[in-house]
């Protein structure tokens, strides 16, 4: 159970990072 939690968090973190990057693209450029 405890091992599955970090994995899920990592997946969500990666998805969240992609979304954040897409939102920040206009500002970074």
PDB file of C-alpha atoms in Angstrom:
ATOM      1  CA  UNK A   1       0.000   0.000   0.000  1.00  0.00           C
ATOM      2  CA  UNK A   2       2.715   2.455   1.010  1.00  0.00           C
ATOM      3  CA  UNK A   3       4.764   1.605  -2.082  1.00  0.00           C
ATOM      4  CA  UNK A   4       1.858   2.371  -4.427  1.00  0.00           C
ATOM      5  CA  UNK A   5       1.323   5.854  -3.002  1.00  0.00           C
ATOM      6  CA  UNK A   6       4.708   7.371  -4.027  1.00  0.00           C
ATOM      7  CA  UNK A   7       4.312   5.891  -7.515  1.00  0.00           C
ATOM      8  CA  UNK A   8       0.895   7.528  -7.942  1.00  0.00           C
ATOM      9  CA  UNK A   9       2.254  10.813  -6.599  1.00  0.00           C
ATOM     10  CA  UNK A  10       5.145  10.691  -9.066  1.00  0.00           C
ATOM     11  CA  UNK A  11       2.768  10.098 -11.984  1.00  0.00           C
ATOM     12  CA  UNK A  12       0.539  12.984 -10.917  1.00  0.00           C
ATOM     13  CA  UNK A  13       3.594  15.186 -10.409  1.00  0.00           C
ATOM     14  CA  UNK A  14       4.797  14.468 -13.950  1.00  0.00           C
ATOM     15  CA  UNK A  15       1.361  15.190 -15.425  1.00  0.00           C
ATOM     16  CA  UNK A  16       1.109  18.361 -13.347  1.00  0.00           C
ATOM     17  CA  UNK A  17       4.557  19.482 -14.494  1.00  0.00           C
ATOM     18  CA  UNK A  18       3.566  19.038 -18.146  1.00  0.00           C
ATOM     19  CA  UNK A  19       0.415  21.095 -17.593  1.00  0.00           C
ATOM     20  CA  UNK A  20       2.373  23.807 -15.793  1.00  0.00           C
ATOM     21  CA  UNK A  21       4.957  23.934 -18.585  1.00  0.00           C
ATOM     22  CA  UNK A  22       2.206  24.320 -21.185  1.00  0.00           C
ATOM     23  CA  UNK A  23       0.699  27.197 -19.197  1.00  0.00           C
ATOM     24  CA  UNK A  24       4.096  28.875 -18.686  1.00  0.00           C
ATOM     25  CA  UNK A  25       5.249  28.468 -22.308  1.00  0.00           C
ATOM     26  CA  UNK A  26       3.863  31.889 -23.392  1.00  0.00           C
ATOM     27  CA  UNK A  27       5.627  33.542 -20.442  1.00  0.00           C
ATOM     28  CA  UNK A  28       8.921  31.687 -21.003  1.00  0.00           C
ATOM     29  CA  UNK A  29       8.980  32.660 -24.685  1.00  0.00           C
TER      30      UNK A  29
END
